[in-house]
XYZ file of C-alpha atoms in Angstrom:
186
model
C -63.875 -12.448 0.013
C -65.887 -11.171 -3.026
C -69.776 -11.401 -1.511
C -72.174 -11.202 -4.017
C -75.121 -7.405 -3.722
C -77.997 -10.069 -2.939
C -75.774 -11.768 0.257
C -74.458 -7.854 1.323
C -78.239 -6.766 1.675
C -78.818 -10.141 3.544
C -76.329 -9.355 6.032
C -76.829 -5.405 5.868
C -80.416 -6.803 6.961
C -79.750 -9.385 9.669
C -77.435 -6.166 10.928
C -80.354 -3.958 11.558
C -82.248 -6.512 13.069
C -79.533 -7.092 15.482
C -79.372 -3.263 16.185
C -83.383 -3.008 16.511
C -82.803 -5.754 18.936
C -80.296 -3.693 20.857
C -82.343 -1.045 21.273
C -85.398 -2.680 21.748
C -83.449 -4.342 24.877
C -81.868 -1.195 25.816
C -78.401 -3.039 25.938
C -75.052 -2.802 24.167
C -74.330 -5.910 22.219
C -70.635 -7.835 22.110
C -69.734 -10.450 20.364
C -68.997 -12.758 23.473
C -72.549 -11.699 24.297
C -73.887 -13.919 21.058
C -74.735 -16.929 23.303
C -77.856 -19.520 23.843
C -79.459 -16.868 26.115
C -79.394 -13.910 23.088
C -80.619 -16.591 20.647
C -83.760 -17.276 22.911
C -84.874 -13.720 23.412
C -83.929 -12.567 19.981
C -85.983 -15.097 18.269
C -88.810 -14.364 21.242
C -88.237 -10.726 20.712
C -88.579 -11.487 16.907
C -91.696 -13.769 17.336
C -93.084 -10.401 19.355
C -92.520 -7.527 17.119
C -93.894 -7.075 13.414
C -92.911 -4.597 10.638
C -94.889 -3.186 7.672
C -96.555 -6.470 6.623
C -97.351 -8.009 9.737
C -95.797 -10.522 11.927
C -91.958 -12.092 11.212
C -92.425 -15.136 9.386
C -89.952 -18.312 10.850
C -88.032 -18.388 7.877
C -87.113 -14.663 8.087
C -86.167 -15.102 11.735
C -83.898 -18.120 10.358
C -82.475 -16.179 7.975
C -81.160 -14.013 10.723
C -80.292 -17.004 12.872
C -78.276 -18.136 9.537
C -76.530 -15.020 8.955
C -75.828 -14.564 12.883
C -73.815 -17.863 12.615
C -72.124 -17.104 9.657
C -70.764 -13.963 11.597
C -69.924 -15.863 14.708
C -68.545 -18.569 12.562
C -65.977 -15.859 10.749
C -65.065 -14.045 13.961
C -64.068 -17.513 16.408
C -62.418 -18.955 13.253
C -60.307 -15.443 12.838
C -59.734 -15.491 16.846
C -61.984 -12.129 17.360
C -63.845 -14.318 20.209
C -63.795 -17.992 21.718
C -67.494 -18.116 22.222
C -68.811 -21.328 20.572
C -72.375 -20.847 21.641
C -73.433 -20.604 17.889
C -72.162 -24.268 17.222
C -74.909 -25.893 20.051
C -77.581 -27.731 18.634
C -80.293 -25.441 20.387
C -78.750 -22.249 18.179
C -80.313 -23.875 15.278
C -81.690 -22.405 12.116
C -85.224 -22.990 11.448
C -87.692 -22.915 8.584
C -91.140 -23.842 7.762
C -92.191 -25.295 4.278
C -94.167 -22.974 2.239
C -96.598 -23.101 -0.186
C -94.813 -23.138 -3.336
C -97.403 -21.076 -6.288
C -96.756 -21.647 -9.707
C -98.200 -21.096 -12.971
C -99.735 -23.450 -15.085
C -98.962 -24.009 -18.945
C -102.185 -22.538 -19.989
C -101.764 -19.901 -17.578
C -98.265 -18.906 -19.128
C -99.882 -19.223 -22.643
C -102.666 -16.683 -21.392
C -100.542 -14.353 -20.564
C -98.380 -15.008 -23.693
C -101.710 -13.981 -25.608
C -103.169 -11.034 -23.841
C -102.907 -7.781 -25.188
C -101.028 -5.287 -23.417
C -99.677 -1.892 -23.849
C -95.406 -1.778 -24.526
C -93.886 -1.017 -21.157
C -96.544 -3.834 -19.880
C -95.715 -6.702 -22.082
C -91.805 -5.507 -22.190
C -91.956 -6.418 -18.332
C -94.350 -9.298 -19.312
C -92.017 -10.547 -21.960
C -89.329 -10.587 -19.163
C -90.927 -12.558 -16.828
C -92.353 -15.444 -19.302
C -88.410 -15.515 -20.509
C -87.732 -15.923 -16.387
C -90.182 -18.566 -16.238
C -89.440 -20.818 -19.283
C -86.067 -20.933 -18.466
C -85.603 -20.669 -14.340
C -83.040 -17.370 -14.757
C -82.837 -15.408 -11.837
C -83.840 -11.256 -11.825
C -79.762 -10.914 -11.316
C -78.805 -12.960 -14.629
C -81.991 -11.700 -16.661
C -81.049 -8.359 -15.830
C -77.634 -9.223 -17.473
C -79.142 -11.310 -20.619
C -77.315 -9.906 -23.888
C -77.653 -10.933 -27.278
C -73.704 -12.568 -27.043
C -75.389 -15.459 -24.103
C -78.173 -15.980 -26.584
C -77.262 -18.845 -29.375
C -80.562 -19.294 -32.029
C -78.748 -21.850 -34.182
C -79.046 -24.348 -30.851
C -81.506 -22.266 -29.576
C -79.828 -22.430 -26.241
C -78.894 -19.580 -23.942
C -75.023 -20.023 -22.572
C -74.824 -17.483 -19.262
C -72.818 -17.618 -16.191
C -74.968 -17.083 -13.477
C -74.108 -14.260 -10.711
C -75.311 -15.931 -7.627
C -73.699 -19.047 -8.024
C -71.088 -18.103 -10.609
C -71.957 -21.308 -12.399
C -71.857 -21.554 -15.700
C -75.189 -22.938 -17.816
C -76.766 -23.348 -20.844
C -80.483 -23.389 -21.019
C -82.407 -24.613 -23.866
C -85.007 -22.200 -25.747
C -88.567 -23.037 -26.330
C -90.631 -21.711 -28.545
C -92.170 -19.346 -26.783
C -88.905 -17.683 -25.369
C -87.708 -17.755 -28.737
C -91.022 -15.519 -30.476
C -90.011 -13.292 -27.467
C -86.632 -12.552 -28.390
C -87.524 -12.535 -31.982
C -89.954 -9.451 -31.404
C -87.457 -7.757 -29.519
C -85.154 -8.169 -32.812
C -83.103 -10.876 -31.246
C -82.217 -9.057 -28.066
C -83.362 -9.997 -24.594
C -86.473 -7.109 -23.432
């Protein structure tokens, strides 16, 4: 299985939770030992303890829960362990709704507009490309002048998360970007 850098740091992360758990708990973890019981006091344990920002937010904890039950899933569907704890309803995943902050047009066009110094409105430029066309960091990273097609104005890119292959149209904004940057993405 080819896993993509974002979903190794997810897991690498969801690992050293587990481990800070561990030792938090003074106990030596097994895979049998991934039941309804662990779920309860990790998430408790989790709802306890905070890290450099503050308190663990639910969806991080789910995120855990998530990745958890993808590793339980793998390891009783490859026979490593029969425990089926992870498939009860009460070893659920759980999220709260955020509030979602965007931009407004007229605060993209301010920031279009406002003077900056070169390394400031290169990573300006970037992120008003990001936002007029939805590309993730990962594929704007990646954005070369071959994805970019001015005669459509379209860019054609197969994205890296999803592996999906799209073509996004160019307004004019994100086209006066590239054109400063002679046609290549800053």
């Amino acid at each position: 299985i080819k896993l993509a850098s974002g979903s190794i740091r997810n897991y690498l992360s969801t690992k050293s939770a587990i481990n800070k758990y561990a030792e938090a708990r003074r106990i030596k973890l097994k895979i049998d030992s991934i039941d309804i019981d662990f779920y309860n006091d990790f998430v408790k344990y989790r709802n306890e303890t905070t890290h450099a920002r503050g308190q663990y937010k639910p969806n991080v904890i789910g995120k855990f829960i998530k990745n958890i039950k993808i590793f339980m899933r793998y390891a009783y569907e490859n026979g490593y362990t029969k425990n089926e704890d992870f498939k009860r309803k009460e070893f659920k995943v759980f999220k709260e709704d955020v509030d979602t902050v965007y931009l407004s047009e007229s605060e993209l066009q301010a920031l279009y507009n406002l003077e900056l110094r070169e390394n400031q409105a290169h990573v300006r430029d970037g992120f008003l490309i990001s936002c007029y066309t939805g590309l993730r960091y990962s594929d704007m990273s990646r954005l070369e002048k071959k994805h970019i097609d001015f005669v459509k104005k379209e860019i054609h890119i197969v994205t890296q998360k999803t592996a999906t292959s799209v073509v996004i149209p160019m307004n004019r904004i994100v086209l006066s970007i590239l054109e400063k940057y002679g046609n290549q993405p800053p």
